[in-house]
Amino acid sequence: MLSAGLTLIFSMMGVINFAHASFYMVGAYAAYAIATQIDASPAWAGAGFWAALVLAPLGVGVLGALVERFGLRRVRGQGHVAELLFTFALAYVIAEVVQLIWGRSAVPYRLPESLQQPLFVVDGTQFPAYRALMMAVAGGMLLALWILLHRTRVGLVIQAAMTHPSMVEALGHDVPRVLMAVFAGGCLLAGLAGAVGGSVFVTDPGMALAVGPIVFVVTVVGGLGSLTGAFVASLLIGVLQTLAVGFDTSVGDLIGVTAGSAADGLAASFAPLLALPLSRIAPVLPYLVLVGVLIWRPFGLLGRRES
């Protein structure tokens, strides 16, 4: 969801939003605040999480629209460097505001009891219900976004506003408002990811920094501007990291070279690396994939080569 929002903003506006993960954090904290307030009422107890799934992303979308209207729009004419600096500074401002309101410690944003139960059990392994919810929300979001962009009049106007803004204005459409809606939509997707993931993972001021780099890796590997590429790259990197953590083997065993046999000659210097368990290097694997893709296919797995 995060990568889709970032890809939407870049593909339609040409803006690399460094503050995108910060909107994800705002979505998680907003969902926590909404869920806490609603659950505090006896009449609505238990409905807070579900209400937050709707209200928090909408609130983050409105925040994104205000940021574009009164901030980003004023620096767009200054070039990409000004846009990068603006979104980079915005990330720090959002982080400080979040800490001022909710403090530096993690907040107790929890899943409802109905989602903490296993959905089914396979060979003694439980599949949590909240994982199914995350999959359903992500899949439904991707399908809805594809239909919006490729099967509706609104999607045609959005795509035309990026490539032929003068013609779109001549047809009576407000191009700045269209771009504001695109930025707000990308922020809404980030807020939705925060509302869903904030209750599963830790909701604290460092959550944006934790997911920000990997989101850019997924976006670049999939291909800048390709929603399908972001989907494929996110699955690829997610499965790769999961398998690396799950396998009880070393790097040397994986490539067929043991640390003992590598003790001769030049390979002796790599013996400590070969002895590392694969789970230890799992966090580095996405960046190795990024390097490999940039060497083999610089425009990404499903990106288009610039003419």
mmCIF file of C-alpha atoms in Angstrom, residues 69-280:
data_model
loop_
_atom_site.group_PDB
_atom_site.id
_atom_site.type_symbol
_atom_site.label_atom_id
_atom_site.label_comp_id
_atom_site.label_asym_id
_atom_site.label_seq_id
_atom_site.Cartn_x
_atom_site.Cartn_y
_atom_site.Cartn_z
ATOM 1 C CA ARG A 69 -2.112 23.181 -1.887
ATOM 2 C CA PHE A 70 -0.201 25.415 0.527
ATOM 3 C CA GLY A 71 3.294 23.931 0.363
ATOM 4 C CA LEU A 72 4.295 21.667 -2.483
ATOM 5 C CA ARG A 73 2.481 23.670 -5.155
ATOM 6 C CA ARG A 74 4.491 26.767 -4.265
ATOM 7 C CA VAL A 75 7.842 25.015 -4.827
ATOM 8 C CA ARG A 76 6.950 22.859 -7.853
ATOM 9 C CA GLY A 77 8.031 25.549 -10.267
ATOM 10 C CA GLN A 78 11.516 25.609 -8.710
ATOM 11 C CA GLY A 79 12.448 22.120 -9.950
ATOM 12 C CA HIS A 80 12.876 18.656 -8.462
ATOM 13 C CA VAL A 81 15.546 19.734 -5.974
ATOM 14 C CA ALA A 82 13.136 22.122 -4.283
ATOM 15 C CA GLU A 83 10.478 19.383 -4.154
ATOM 16 C CA LEU A 84 12.914 16.928 -2.588
ATOM 17 C CA LEU A 85 14.052 19.451 0.009
ATOM 18 C CA PHE A 86 10.467 20.374 0.851
ATOM 19 C CA THR A 87 9.317 16.762 1.375
ATOM 20 C CA PHE A 88 12.553 15.927 3.230
ATOM 21 C CA ALA A 89 11.969 18.811 5.661
ATOM 22 C CA LEU A 90 8.285 17.912 5.931
ATOM 23 C CA ALA A 91 9.219 14.435 7.187
ATOM 24 C CA TYR A 92 11.154 15.964 10.088
ATOM 25 C CA VAL A 93 8.330 18.401 10.890
ATOM 26 C CA ILE A 94 5.758 15.592 10.988
ATOM 27 C CA ALA A 95 8.012 13.468 13.218
ATOM 28 C CA GLU A 96 8.426 16.332 15.697
ATOM 29 C CA VAL A 97 4.707 17.112 15.749
ATOM 30 C CA VAL A 98 3.873 13.453 16.395
ATOM 31 C CA GLN A 99 6.318 13.375 19.313
ATOM 32 C CA LEU A 100 4.865 16.588 20.745
ATOM 33 C CA ILE A 101 1.334 15.155 20.699
ATOM 34 C CA TRP A 102 1.854 11.485 21.591
ATOM 35 C CA GLY A 103 5.346 11.439 23.117
ATOM 36 C CA ARG A 104 8.409 9.371 22.234
ATOM 37 C CA SER A 105 7.138 6.022 23.494
ATOM 38 C CA ALA A 106 5.019 3.529 21.577
ATOM 39 C CA VAL A 107 1.244 3.824 21.951
ATOM 40 C CA PRO A 108 -0.962 0.789 22.712
ATOM 41 C CA TYR A 109 -2.721 0.513 19.340
ATOM 42 C CA ARG A 110 -4.100 -3.024 19.452
ATOM 43 C CA LEU A 111 -6.090 -5.303 17.193
ATOM 44 C CA PRO A 112 -9.678 -6.162 18.152
ATOM 45 C CA GLU A 113 -10.254 -9.581 19.675
ATOM 46 C CA SER A 114 -11.975 -10.867 16.535
ATOM 47 C CA LEU A 115 -8.779 -10.414 14.494
ATOM 48 C CA GLN A 116 -6.455 -11.969 17.062
ATOM 49 C CA GLN A 117 -7.949 -15.410 16.537
ATOM 50 C CA PRO A 118 -6.502 -17.851 13.961
ATOM 51 C CA LEU A 119 -8.433 -17.965 10.708
ATOM 52 C CA PHE A 120 -7.398 -21.554 9.982
ATOM 53 C CA VAL A 121 -4.689 -24.041 10.930
ATOM 54 C CA VAL A 122 -2.512 -25.949 8.441
ATOM 55 C CA ASP A 123 -0.229 -28.702 9.736
ATOM 56 C CA GLY A 124 -0.154 -27.149 13.183
ATOM 57 C CA THR A 125 0.619 -23.643 11.870
ATOM 58 C CA GLN A 126 -1.961 -20.962 12.599
ATOM 59 C CA PHE A 127 -2.827 -18.314 10.026
ATOM 60 C CA PRO A 128 -3.948 -15.157 11.888
ATOM 61 C CA ALA A 129 -7.141 -13.434 10.827
ATOM 62 C CA TYR A 130 -5.437 -10.030 10.725
ATOM 63 C CA ARG A 131 -3.079 -11.297 8.008
ATOM 64 C CA ALA A 132 -6.089 -12.115 5.856
ATOM 65 C CA LEU A 133 -7.428 -8.614 6.533
ATOM 66 C CA MET A 134 -4.141 -7.044 5.428
ATOM 67 C CA MET A 135 -4.119 -9.132 2.247
ATOM 68 C CA ALA A 136 -7.750 -8.270 1.483
ATOM 69 C CA VAL A 137 -7.247 -4.539 2.024
ATOM 70 C CA ALA A 138 -4.059 -4.452 -0.069
ATOM 71 C CA GLY A 139 -5.588 -6.487 -2.893
ATOM 72 C CA GLY A 140 -8.810 -4.506 -2.882
ATOM 73 C CA MET A 141 -6.865 -1.236 -2.883
ATOM 74 C CA LEU A 142 -4.772 -2.291 -5.878
ATOM 75 C CA LEU A 143 -7.830 -3.431 -7.844
ATOM 76 C CA ALA A 144 -9.769 -0.244 -7.056
ATOM 77 C CA LEU A 145 -6.798 1.917 -8.008
ATOM 78 C CA TRP A 146 -6.341 0.093 -11.331
ATOM 79 C CA ILE A 147 -10.042 0.439 -12.173
ATOM 80 C CA LEU A 148 -9.993 4.126 -11.251
ATOM 81 C CA LEU A 149 -6.982 4.938 -13.445
ATOM 82 C CA HIS A 150 -7.763 2.752 -16.460
ATOM 83 C CA ARG A 151 -11.533 2.281 -16.578
ATOM 84 C CA THR A 152 -13.045 5.592 -15.496
ATOM 85 C CA ARG A 153 -13.256 9.105 -16.868
ATOM 86 C CA VAL A 154 -11.574 10.426 -13.726
ATOM 87 C CA GLY A 155 -8.547 8.242 -14.441
ATOM 88 C CA LEU A 156 -8.312 9.509 -18.016
ATOM 89 C CA VAL A 157 -8.378 13.111 -16.797
ATOM 90 C CA ILE A 158 -5.675 12.375 -14.220
ATOM 91 C CA GLN A 159 -3.358 10.751 -16.771
ATOM 92 C CA ALA A 160 -4.001 13.462 -19.358
ATOM 93 C CA ALA A 161 -3.316 16.205 -16.806
ATOM 94 C CA MET A 162 0.231 14.910 -16.431
ATOM 95 C CA THR A 163 1.073 14.558 -20.121
ATOM 96 C CA HIS A 164 -1.096 17.280 -21.746
ATOM 97 C CA PRO A 165 -2.031 19.825 -19.058
ATOM 98 C CA SER A 166 -2.811 22.616 -21.529
ATOM 99 C CA MET A 167 -5.304 20.470 -23.422
ATOM 100 C CA VAL A 168 -6.935 19.341 -20.185
ATOM 101 C CA GLU A 169 -7.319 22.962 -19.095
ATOM 102 C CA ALA A 170 -8.785 23.834 -22.497
ATOM 103 C CA LEU A 171 -11.417 21.143 -21.918
ATOM 104 C CA GLY A 172 -12.473 22.887 -18.708
ATOM 105 C CA HIS A 173 -10.656 20.865 -16.034
ATOM 106 C CA ASP A 174 -8.737 22.438 -13.165
ATOM 107 C CA VAL A 175 -5.280 20.833 -13.502
ATOM 108 C CA PRO A 176 -3.893 22.098 -10.144
ATOM 109 C CA ARG A 177 -6.933 20.643 -8.400
ATOM 110 C CA VAL A 178 -6.452 17.338 -10.220
ATOM 111 C CA LEU A 179 -2.817 17.166 -9.083
ATOM 112 C CA MET A 180 -3.874 18.042 -5.535
ATOM 113 C CA ALA A 181 -6.342 15.146 -5.636
ATOM 114 C CA VAL A 182 -3.592 12.794 -6.858
ATOM 115 C CA PHE A 183 -1.255 13.788 -4.022
ATOM 116 C CA ALA A 184 -4.094 13.469 -1.519
ATOM 117 C CA GLY A 185 -4.906 10.016 -2.920
ATOM 118 C CA GLY A 186 -1.327 8.853 -2.503
ATOM 119 C CA CYS A 187 -1.282 10.129 1.079
ATOM 120 C CA LEU A 188 -4.627 8.418 1.700
ATOM 121 C CA LEU A 189 -3.085 5.082 0.666
ATOM 122 C CA ALA A 190 -0.199 5.708 3.060
ATOM 123 C CA GLY A 191 -2.685 6.511 5.824
ATOM 124 C CA LEU A 192 -4.589 3.312 5.049
ATOM 125 C CA ALA A 193 -1.376 1.326 5.370
ATOM 126 C CA GLY A 194 -0.755 2.977 8.732
ATOM 127 C CA ALA A 195 -4.275 2.261 9.969
ATOM 128 C CA VAL A 196 -3.910 -1.414 9.032
ATOM 129 C CA GLY A 197 -0.257 -1.945 9.924
ATOM 130 C CA GLY A 198 -0.042 0.271 12.991
ATOM 131 C CA SER A 199 -2.013 -2.205 15.078
ATOM 132 C CA VAL A 200 0.046 -5.170 13.854
ATOM 133 C CA PHE A 201 3.480 -3.602 14.186
ATOM 134 C CA VAL A 202 4.742 -1.070 16.717
ATOM 135 C CA THR A 203 3.226 2.407 16.538
ATOM 136 C CA ASP A 204 5.994 4.762 17.635
ATOM 137 C CA PRO A 205 7.794 7.846 16.248
ATOM 138 C CA GLY A 206 10.429 5.637 14.608
ATOM 139 C CA MET A 207 8.008 3.655 12.454
ATOM 140 C CA ALA A 208 8.398 5.982 9.463
ATOM 141 C CA LEU A 209 12.168 5.616 9.497
ATOM 142 C CA ALA A 210 11.792 1.829 9.760
ATOM 143 C CA VAL A 211 9.698 1.420 6.595
ATOM 144 C CA GLY A 212 10.780 4.440 4.553
ATOM 145 C CA PRO A 213 13.941 2.962 2.974
ATOM 146 C CA ILE A 214 12.323 -0.368 2.069
ATOM 147 C CA VAL A 215 9.403 1.437 0.399
ATOM 148 C CA PHE A 216 11.801 3.261 -1.917
ATOM 149 C CA VAL A 217 13.591 -0.019 -2.625
ATOM 150 C CA VAL A 218 10.309 -1.677 -3.621
ATOM 151 C CA THR A 219 9.330 1.284 -5.800
ATOM 152 C CA VAL A 220 12.661 1.371 -7.651
ATOM 153 C CA VAL A 221 12.879 -2.409 -8.074
ATOM 154 C CA GLY A 222 9.364 -2.575 -9.457
ATOM 155 C CA GLY A 223 9.947 0.370 -11.763
ATOM 156 C CA LEU A 224 9.277 4.029 -11.046
ATOM 157 C CA GLY A 225 5.728 4.819 -12.103
ATOM 158 C CA SER A 226 4.534 1.200 -12.398
ATOM 159 C CA LEU A 227 1.808 0.148 -9.950
ATOM 160 C CA THR A 228 2.025 -3.457 -11.148
ATOM 161 C CA GLY A 229 5.782 -3.341 -10.689
ATOM 162 C CA ALA A 230 5.380 -2.095 -7.118
ATOM 163 C CA PHE A 231 3.006 -4.989 -6.414
ATOM 164 C CA VAL A 232 5.357 -7.591 -7.901
ATOM 165 C CA ALA A 233 8.454 -6.140 -6.204
ATOM 166 C CA SER A 234 6.745 -5.984 -2.800
ATOM 167 C CA LEU A 235 5.783 -9.666 -3.041
ATOM 168 C CA LEU A 236 9.246 -10.619 -4.294
ATOM 169 C CA ILE A 237 11.114 -8.817 -1.516
ATOM 170 C CA GLY A 238 8.654 -9.928 1.154
ATOM 171 C CA VAL A 239 8.946 -13.595 0.190
ATOM 172 C CA LEU A 240 12.736 -13.309 -0.103
ATOM 173 C CA GLN A 241 13.094 -11.885 3.400
ATOM 174 C CA THR A 242 10.674 -14.423 4.885
ATOM 175 C CA LEU A 243 12.492 -17.374 3.327
ATOM 176 C CA ALA A 244 15.841 -16.003 4.505
ATOM 177 C CA VAL A 245 14.582 -15.773 8.074
ATOM 178 C CA GLY A 246 12.952 -19.196 7.914
ATOM 179 C CA PHE A 247 15.922 -21.128 6.528
ATOM 180 C CA ASP A 248 18.316 -22.491 9.164
ATOM 181 C CA THR A 249 21.437 -22.404 7.016
ATOM 182 C CA SER A 250 24.544 -20.300 6.464
ATOM 183 C CA VAL A 251 25.578 -18.255 3.467
ATOM 184 C CA GLY A 252 28.338 -20.730 2.655
ATOM 185 C CA ASP A 253 25.961 -23.695 2.752
ATOM 186 C CA LEU A 254 23.562 -21.860 0.473
ATOM 187 C CA ILE A 255 26.177 -21.318 -2.240
ATOM 188 C CA GLY A 256 27.870 -24.687 -1.649
ATOM 189 C CA VAL A 257 31.012 -23.380 0.058
ATOM 190 C CA THR A 258 31.688 -24.093 3.720
ATOM 191 C CA ALA A 259 33.764 -21.924 6.003
ATOM 192 C CA GLY A 260 36.222 -24.772 6.498
ATOM 193 C CA SER A 261 36.856 -25.302 2.808
ATOM 194 C CA ALA A 262 37.201 -21.568 2.313
ATOM 195 C CA ALA A 263 40.103 -21.378 4.743
ATOM 196 C CA ASP A 264 42.661 -21.851 1.974
ATOM 197 C CA GLY A 265 43.954 -19.048 -0.209
ATOM 198 C CA LEU A 266 42.108 -15.844 -0.972
ATOM 199 C CA ALA A 267 38.743 -17.172 0.213
ATOM 200 C CA ALA A 268 39.976 -17.278 3.836
ATOM 201 C CA SER A 269 39.130 -13.608 4.253
ATOM 202 C CA PHE A 270 35.490 -14.396 3.451
ATOM 203 C CA ALA A 271 35.232 -17.248 5.970
ATOM 204 C CA PRO A 272 33.397 -15.129 8.630
ATOM 205 C CA LEU A 273 30.884 -14.001 6.011
ATOM 206 C CA LEU A 274 30.295 -17.549 4.783
ATOM 207 C CA ALA A 275 29.649 -18.716 8.342
ATOM 208 C CA LEU A 276 26.889 -16.126 8.926
ATOM 209 C CA PRO A 277 23.368 -17.577 9.181
ATOM 210 C CA LEU A 278 21.100 -16.488 6.366
ATOM 211 C CA SER A 279 18.678 -14.943 8.850
ATOM 212 C CA ARG A 280 21.357 -12.432 9.903
#
